[in-house]
PDB file of C-alpha atoms in Angstrom:
ATOM      1  CA  UNK A   6     229.452  69.468-248.199  1.00  0.00           C
ATOM      2  CA  UNK A   7     228.528  67.169-245.505  1.00  0.00           C
ATOM      3  CA  UNK A   8     228.498  64.026-246.089  1.00  0.00           C
ATOM      4  CA  UNK A   9     227.734  61.085-243.604  1.00  0.00           C
ATOM      5  CA  UNK A  10     228.226  57.009-245.055  1.00  0.00           C
ATOM      6  CA  UNK A  11     226.872  53.633-243.232  1.00  0.00           C
ATOM      7  CA  UNK A  12     226.322  50.169-245.035  1.00  0.00           C
ATOM      8  CA  UNK A  13     223.278  49.934-245.955  1.00  0.00           C
ATOM      9  CA  UNK A  14     223.573  45.956-244.117  1.00  0.00           C
ATOM     10  CA  UNK A  15     224.522  43.961-240.846  1.00  0.00           C
ATOM     11  CA  UNK A  16     224.319  40.498-239.760  1.00  0.00           C
ATOM     12  CA  UNK A  17     225.170  38.991-236.942  1.00  0.00           C
ATOM     13  CA  UNK A  18     224.686  35.722-235.082  1.00  0.00           C
ATOM     14  CA  UNK A  19     223.354  36.261-231.504  1.00  0.00           C
ATOM     15  CA  UNK A  20     225.661  36.665-228.680  1.00  0.00           C
ATOM     16  CA  UNK A  21     228.606  37.992-230.747  1.00  0.00           C
ATOM     17  CA  UNK A  22     229.200  41.355-230.759  1.00  0.00           C
ATOM     18  CA  UNK A  23     228.156  43.944-233.739  1.00  0.00           C
ATOM     19  CA  UNK A  24     230.412  46.578-234.713  1.00  0.00           C
ATOM     20  CA  UNK A  25     228.511  49.592-237.297  1.00  0.00           C
ATOM     21  CA  UNK A  26     231.110  51.772-238.488  1.00  0.00           C
ATOM     22  CA  UNK A  27     230.174  55.682-240.010  1.00  0.00           C
ATOM     23  CA  UNK A  28     232.510  57.915-242.001  1.00  0.00           C
ATOM     24  CA  UNK A  29     231.724  61.401-241.840  1.00  0.00           C
ATOM     25  CA  UNK A  30     233.604  64.248-243.646  1.00  0.00           C
ATOM     26  CA  UNK A  31     233.589  67.609-241.580  1.00  0.00           C
ATOM     27  CA  UNK A  32     236.231  68.112-240.312  1.00  0.00           C
ATOM     28  CA  UNK A  33     235.092  70.794-237.637  1.00  0.00           C
ATOM     29  CA  UNK A  34     232.343  68.257-236.843  1.00  0.00           C
ATOM     30  CA  UNK A  35     231.434  68.525-232.477  1.00  0.00           C
ATOM     31  CA  UNK A  36     229.714  65.826-231.593  1.00  0.00           C
ATOM     32  CA  UNK A  37     228.789  62.838-233.276  1.00  0.00           C
ATOM     33  CA  UNK A  38     225.437  60.332-232.711  1.00  0.00           C
ATOM     34  CA  UNK A  39     224.400  57.190-232.448  1.00  0.00           C
ATOM     35  CA  UNK A  40     220.284  56.183-232.926  1.00  0.00           C
ATOM     36  CA  UNK A  41     218.621  53.973-233.038  1.00  0.00           C
ATOM     37  CA  UNK A  42     215.130  53.090-235.809  1.00  0.00           C
ATOM     38  CA  UNK A  43     213.059  50.601-235.079  1.00  0.00           C
ATOM     39  CA  UNK A  44     210.511  49.875-236.739  1.00  0.00           C
ATOM     40  CA  UNK A  45     207.346  52.081-237.606  1.00  0.00           C
ATOM     41  CA  UNK A  46     208.928  54.003-234.562  1.00  0.00           C
ATOM     42  CA  UNK A  47     211.032  57.059-234.906  1.00  0.00           C
ATOM     43  CA  UNK A  48     214.362  58.100-234.076  1.00  0.00           C
ATOM     44  CA  UNK A  49     215.854  57.029-230.540  1.00  0.00           C
ATOM     45  CA  UNK A  50     218.934  58.280-229.365  1.00  0.00           C
ATOM     46  CA  UNK A  51     221.646  55.875-227.983  1.00  0.00           C
ATOM     47  CA  UNK A  52     225.195  57.830-227.124  1.00  0.00           C
ATOM     48  CA  UNK A  53     227.431  60.714-228.058  1.00  0.00           C
ATOM     49  CA  UNK A  54     230.392  61.425-228.006  1.00  0.00           C
ATOM     50  CA  UNK A  55     231.994  65.111-228.417  1.00  0.00           C
ATOM     51  CA  UNK A  56     234.769  65.436-230.729  1.00  0.00           C
ATOM     52  CA  UNK A  57     237.425  65.556-228.465  1.00  0.00           C
ATOM     53  CA  UNK A  58     237.087  61.918-227.471  1.00  0.00           C
ATOM     54  CA  UNK A  59     238.103  58.679-228.385  1.00  0.00           C
ATOM     55  CA  UNK A  60     236.061  56.580-226.916  1.00  0.00           C
ATOM     56  CA  UNK A  61     232.873  56.506-224.485  1.00  0.00           C
ATOM     57  CA  UNK A  62     231.368  53.051-222.892  1.00  0.00           C
ATOM     58  CA  UNK A  63     228.052  52.817-221.837  1.00  0.00           C
ATOM     59  CA  UNK A  64     226.733  49.111-220.719  1.00  0.00           C
ATOM     60  CA  UNK A  65     226.830  47.848-223.782  1.00  0.00           C
ATOM     61  CA  UNK A  66     227.667  49.808-226.330  1.00  0.00           C
ATOM     62  CA  UNK A  67     231.428  51.353-226.803  1.00  0.00           C
ATOM     63  CA  UNK A  68     231.932  53.861-229.178  1.00  0.00           C
ATOM     64  CA  UNK A  69     235.085  54.527-231.167  1.00  0.00           C
ATOM     65  CA  UNK A  70     235.630  58.171-232.693  1.00  0.00           C
ATOM     66  CA  UNK A  71     239.513  58.122-235.002  1.00  0.00           C
ATOM     67  CA  UNK A  72     238.836  62.063-235.632  1.00  0.00           C
ATOM     68  CA  UNK A  73     242.164  61.915-238.205  1.00  0.00           C
ATOM     69  CA  UNK A  74     240.636  59.349-240.656  1.00  0.00           C
ATOM     70  CA  UNK A  75     237.277  60.264-239.778  1.00  0.00           C
ATOM     71  CA  UNK A  76     235.731  57.407-238.387  1.00  0.00           C
ATOM     72  CA  UNK A  77     232.686  56.061-236.190  1.00  0.00           C
ATOM     73  CA  UNK A  78     231.771  53.456-234.626  1.00  0.00           C
ATOM     74  CA  UNK A  79     229.093  51.954-232.454  1.00  0.00           C
ATOM     75  CA  UNK A  80     229.980  48.280-230.749  1.00  0.00           C
ATOM     76  CA  UNK A  81     227.525  45.892-229.326  1.00  0.00           C
ATOM     77  CA  UNK A  82     228.844  43.850-227.216  1.00  0.00           C
ATOM     78  CA  UNK A  83     226.667  40.940-227.313  1.00  0.00           C
ATOM     79  CA  UNK A  84     223.715  40.944-229.254  1.00  0.00           C
ATOM     80  CA  UNK A  85     220.396  39.831-228.317  1.00  0.00           C
ATOM     81  CA  UNK A  86     216.944  39.799-231.019  1.00  0.00           C
ATOM     82  CA  UNK A  87     216.238  43.392-229.323  1.00  0.00           C
ATOM     83  CA  UNK A  88     218.746  45.069-230.717  1.00  0.00           C
ATOM     84  CA  UNK A  89     217.826  44.560-234.478  1.00  0.00           C
ATOM     85  CA  UNK A  90     216.730  47.565-235.624  1.00  0.00           C
ATOM     86  CA  UNK A  91     218.035  50.674-238.128  1.00  0.00           C
ATOM     87  CA  UNK A  92     221.189  52.297-236.514  1.00  0.00           C
ATOM     88  CA  UNK A  93     222.191  56.049-237.621  1.00  0.00           C
ATOM     89  CA  UNK A  94     225.697  57.479-237.922  1.00  0.00           C
ATOM     90  CA  UNK A  95     224.780  61.639-236.655  1.00  0.00           C
ATOM     91  CA  UNK A  96     227.364  64.906-236.776  1.00  0.00           C
ATOM     92  CA  UNK A  97     226.488  68.575-235.515  1.00  0.00           C
ATOM     93  CA  UNK A  98     228.792  70.037-237.947  1.00  0.00           C
ATOM     94  CA  UNK A  99     230.304  73.782-238.504  1.00  0.00           C
ATOM     95  CA  UNK A 100     226.397  75.249-238.714  1.00  0.00           C
ATOM     96  CA  UNK A 101     225.093  74.000-235.371  1.00  0.00           C
ATOM     97  CA  UNK A 102     221.921  74.412-235.726  1.00  0.00           C
ATOM     98  CA  UNK A 103     221.473  71.174-237.892  1.00  0.00           C
ATOM     99  CA  UNK A 104     222.664  67.321-237.303  1.00  0.00           C
ATOM    100  CA  UNK A 105     223.650  65.733-240.590  1.00  0.00           C
ATOM    101  CA  UNK A 106     222.820  61.950-240.397  1.00  0.00           C
ATOM    102  CA  UNK A 107     223.801  58.860-242.302  1.00  0.00           C
ATOM    103  CA  UNK A 108     221.302  56.163-244.833  1.00  0.00           C
ATOM    104  CA  UNK A 109     221.326  53.701-241.665  1.00  0.00           C
ATOM    105  CA  UNK A 110     222.465  50.574-241.079  1.00  0.00           C
ATOM    106  CA  UNK A 111     220.416  47.497-240.260  1.00  0.00           C
ATOM    107  CA  UNK A 112     221.485  45.313-238.277  1.00  0.00           C
ATOM    108  CA  UNK A 113     219.893  41.879-238.344  1.00  0.00           C
ATOM    109  CA  UNK A 114     220.671  38.891-235.741  1.00  0.00           C
ATOM    110  CA  UNK A 115     220.447  35.065-237.129  1.00  0.00           C
ATOM    111  CA  UNK A 116     220.122  32.471-233.970  1.00  0.00           C
TER     112      UNK A 116
ATOM    113  CA  UNK B   4     206.249  62.732-219.652  1.00  0.00           C
ATOM    114  CA  UNK B   5     207.730  65.071-221.855  1.00  0.00           C
ATOM    115  CA  UNK B   6     207.778  63.839-225.602  1.00  0.00           C
ATOM    116  CA  UNK B   7     207.370  64.883-229.082  1.00  0.00           C
ATOM    117  CA  UNK B   8     203.723  63.544-230.220  1.00  0.00           C
ATOM    118  CA  UNK B   9     203.086  63.012-234.566  1.00  0.00           C
ATOM    119  CA  UNK B  10     199.910  62.990-235.061  1.00  0.00           C
ATOM    120  CA  UNK B  11     197.860  60.902-237.433  1.00  0.00           C
ATOM    121  CA  UNK B  12     199.882  58.363-237.321  1.00  0.00           C
ATOM    122  CA  UNK B  13     198.607  57.156-241.165  1.00  0.00           C
ATOM    123  CA  UNK B  14     197.891  59.771-243.615  1.00  0.00           C
ATOM    124  CA  UNK B  15     195.719  59.314-246.989  1.00  0.00           C
ATOM    125  CA  UNK B  16     196.004  61.777-249.632  1.00  0.00           C
ATOM    126  CA  UNK B  17     193.768  62.118-252.697  1.00  0.00           C
ATOM    127  CA  UNK B  18     195.702  63.388-256.070  1.00  0.00           C
ATOM    128  CA  UNK B  19     195.334  67.629-255.593  1.00  0.00           C
ATOM    129  CA  UNK B  20     195.173  67.734-252.462  1.00  0.00           C
ATOM    130  CA  UNK B  21     196.921  69.275-249.228  1.00  0.00           C
ATOM    131  CA  UNK B  22     197.594  67.422-246.532  1.00  0.00           C
ATOM    132  CA  UNK B  23     198.648  68.920-242.806  1.00  0.00           C
ATOM    133  CA  UNK B  24     200.410  66.974-240.443  1.00  0.00           C
ATOM    134  CA  UNK B  25     200.972  67.847-236.343  1.00  0.00           C
ATOM    135  CA  UNK B  26     203.640  68.242-235.020  1.00  0.00           C
ATOM    136  CA  UNK B  27     203.459  69.130-231.165  1.00  0.00           C
ATOM    137  CA  UNK B  28     206.450  68.920-227.573  1.00  0.00           C
ATOM    138  CA  UNK B  29     206.351  69.900-224.193  1.00  0.00           C
ATOM    139  CA  UNK B  30     210.471  69.933-224.413  1.00  0.00           C
ATOM    140  CA  UNK B  31     210.408  73.364-224.348  1.00  0.00           C
ATOM    141  CA  UNK B  32     212.649  73.306-226.571  1.00  0.00           C
ATOM    142  CA  UNK B  33     213.473  76.488-229.270  1.00  0.00           C
ATOM    143  CA  UNK B  34     213.929  74.077-232.265  1.00  0.00           C
ATOM    144  CA  UNK B  35     211.529  72.013-234.488  1.00  0.00           C
ATOM    145  CA  UNK B  36     212.400  70.094-237.788  1.00  0.00           C
ATOM    146  CA  UNK B  37     210.875  67.884-240.442  1.00  0.00           C
ATOM    147  CA  UNK B  38     212.331  65.222-241.997  1.00  0.00           C
ATOM    148  CA  UNK B  39     211.558  62.767-244.882  1.00  0.00           C
ATOM    149  CA  UNK B  40     212.585  59.096-244.664  1.00  0.00           C
ATOM    150  CA  UNK B  41     212.489  56.564-247.861  1.00  0.00           C
ATOM    151  CA  UNK B  42     213.785  53.417-248.195  1.00  0.00           C
ATOM    152  CA  UNK B  43     217.547  53.252-247.968  1.00  0.00           C
ATOM    153  CA  UNK B  44     217.826  56.965-247.722  1.00  0.00           C
ATOM    154  CA  UNK B  45     218.794  58.244-244.349  1.00  0.00           C
ATOM    155  CA  UNK B  46     217.131  61.335-242.910  1.00  0.00           C
ATOM    156  CA  UNK B  47     216.701  64.165-245.243  1.00  0.00           C
ATOM    157  CA  UNK B  48     215.605  67.749-244.043  1.00  0.00           C
ATOM    158  CA  UNK B  49     212.663  69.059-245.325  1.00  0.00           C
ATOM    159  CA  UNK B  50     212.577  72.496-243.303  1.00  0.00           C
ATOM    160  CA  UNK B  51     213.937  74.380-239.235  1.00  0.00           C
ATOM    161  CA  UNK B  52     212.801  76.766-237.099  1.00  0.00           C
ATOM    162  CA  UNK B  53     215.434  77.183-234.496  1.00  0.00           C
ATOM    163  CA  UNK B  54     212.918  80.317-233.038  1.00  0.00           C
ATOM    164  CA  UNK B  55     208.805  81.263-233.037  1.00  0.00           C
ATOM    165  CA  UNK B  56     208.118  83.026-236.472  1.00  0.00           C
ATOM    166  CA  UNK B  57     210.773  82.099-238.379  1.00  0.00           C
ATOM    167  CA  UNK B  58     211.994  78.684-240.658  1.00  0.00           C
ATOM    168  CA  UNK B  59     214.074  78.235-243.036  1.00  0.00           C
ATOM    169  CA  UNK B  60     214.346  75.631-245.883  1.00  0.00           C
ATOM    170  CA  UNK B  61     216.142  72.579-245.603  1.00  0.00           C
ATOM    171  CA  UNK B  62     217.893  70.288-248.126  1.00  0.00           C
ATOM    172  CA  UNK B  63     213.677  69.006-250.086  1.00  0.00           C
ATOM    173  CA  UNK B  64     211.342  71.964-249.080  1.00  0.00           C
ATOM    174  CA  UNK B  65     210.070  72.050-252.552  1.00  0.00           C
ATOM    175  CA  UNK B  66     206.663  71.171-252.829  1.00  0.00           C
ATOM    176  CA  UNK B  67     206.453  71.614-248.311  1.00  0.00           C
ATOM    177  CA  UNK B  68     205.417  74.336-246.036  1.00  0.00           C
ATOM    178  CA  UNK B  69     205.440  74.961-242.283  1.00  0.00           C
ATOM    179  CA  UNK B  70     204.326  77.050-239.943  1.00  0.00           C
ATOM    180  CA  UNK B  71     206.068  78.159-235.866  1.00  0.00           C
ATOM    181  CA  UNK B  72     202.959  80.836-234.549  1.00  0.00           C
ATOM    182  CA  UNK B  73     203.709  78.764-231.116  1.00  0.00           C
ATOM    183  CA  UNK B  74     206.678  77.465-229.800  1.00  0.00           C
ATOM    184  CA  UNK B  75     205.364  73.986-228.808  1.00  0.00           C
ATOM    185  CA  UNK B  76     203.881  73.497-232.504  1.00  0.00           C
ATOM    186  CA  UNK B  77     205.778  72.928-236.359  1.00  0.00           C
ATOM    187  CA  UNK B  78     202.939  71.845-238.167  1.00  0.00           C
ATOM    188  CA  UNK B  79     203.865  70.150-242.074  1.00  0.00           C
ATOM    189  CA  UNK B  80     201.459  70.862-244.720  1.00  0.00           C
ATOM    190  CA  UNK B  81     202.285  68.436-248.213  1.00  0.00           C
ATOM    191  CA  UNK B  82     201.562  70.245-250.971  1.00  0.00           C
ATOM    192  CA  UNK B  83     199.639  69.461-254.801  1.00  0.00           C
ATOM    193  CA  UNK B  84     203.198  70.310-255.985  1.00  0.00           C
ATOM    194  CA  UNK B  85     204.984  67.593-254.369  1.00  0.00           C
ATOM    195  CA  UNK B  86     204.723  65.245-256.673  1.00  0.00           C
ATOM    196  CA  UNK B  87     205.923  62.443-254.322  1.00  0.00           C
ATOM    197  CA  UNK B  88     205.165  62.648-250.897  1.00  0.00           C
ATOM    198  CA  UNK B  89     204.582  58.959-250.492  1.00  0.00           C
ATOM    199  CA  UNK B  90     207.185  58.456-247.826  1.00  0.00           C
ATOM    200  CA  UNK B  91     208.152  58.503-243.455  1.00  0.00           C
ATOM    201  CA  UNK B  92     207.336  61.701-242.001  1.00  0.00           C
ATOM    202  CA  UNK B  93     209.561  62.641-238.696  1.00  0.00           C
ATOM    203  CA  UNK B  94     209.516  65.408-236.570  1.00  0.00           C
ATOM    204  CA  UNK B  95     212.263  66.396-234.025  1.00  0.00           C
ATOM    205  CA  UNK B  96     213.184  69.213-231.768  1.00  0.00           C
ATOM    206  CA  UNK B  97     216.309  70.398-229.643  1.00  0.00           C
ATOM    207  CA  UNK B  98     217.516  73.135-227.749  1.00  0.00           C
ATOM    208  CA  UNK B  99     219.415  75.536-229.392  1.00  0.00           C
ATOM    209  CA  UNK B 100     223.674  77.070-228.723  1.00  0.00           C
ATOM    210  CA  UNK B 101     226.911  75.223-229.211  1.00  0.00           C
ATOM    211  CA  UNK B 102     226.362  72.413-226.257  1.00  0.00           C
ATOM    212  CA  UNK B 103     225.323  68.934-226.624  1.00  0.00           C
ATOM    213  CA  UNK B 104     221.944  69.294-227.987  1.00  0.00           C
ATOM    214  CA  UNK B 105     220.423  66.140-229.319  1.00  0.00           C
ATOM    215  CA  UNK B 106     217.418  65.679-231.462  1.00  0.00           C
ATOM    216  CA  UNK B 107     214.823  64.201-230.057  1.00  0.00           C
ATOM    217  CA  UNK B 108     212.090  62.480-232.518  1.00  0.00           C
ATOM    218  CA  UNK B 109     208.084  61.776-232.284  1.00  0.00           C
ATOM    219  CA  UNK B 110     206.878  59.040-233.677  1.00  0.00           C
ATOM    220  CA  UNK B 111     206.908  59.640-237.214  1.00  0.00           C
ATOM    221  CA  UNK B 112     203.738  59.726-239.720  1.00  0.00           C
ATOM    222  CA  UNK B 113     203.509  57.314-242.908  1.00  0.00           C
ATOM    223  CA  UNK B 114     202.291  59.402-245.885  1.00  0.00           C
ATOM    224  CA  UNK B 115     200.650  57.487-248.408  1.00  0.00           C
ATOM    225  CA  UNK B 116     198.927  58.127-252.255  1.00  0.00           C
ATOM    226  CA  UNK B 117     194.859  56.933-252.208  1.00  0.00           C
TER     227      UNK B 117
END
């Protein structure tokens, strides 16, 4: 079945770039998403990329998609303490009615 | 402002009791979803509905029930048959169709056992 995998933890120094990686299995994915979850809250859509694109940039966020390797990454430039959260990768696959979520990567920022 | 409202924010259940979690949206979305979130396990789909008066089971529907009598509302009942209900429950909604249709989330309900 469809699966999305992410590493569980990432720690970066304040001001450095963070890179969160994700792999997925569904070769018919149409859209891929990055969501952010702060403690005790729901998921907030950060950005998305269509499967025929390689890269998308939105202010401090850069999404890279390698469709051949089914690999998605989110780069956060100049990471700040407010970026501390759980980041979820998700893909909309062949069943357009559902989105498959990864297990989330907890990003922590050290001074 | 348009959005999704989940209530209550915290809920406690006694043994053998059914409890109902509310989810209301004013985004005019056709589709609505319920997820369960446990630490380190991401989101697991419980039920979803793409149109009023119709819904489908997700990956972990056992011990849960839903109804979709109105477009705006998709309540989730956690029944006594759900033996491990302690979790964070998230409701989401989206437009339907094959285009870019991201899911928008409420702020969640945390359910605990007394």
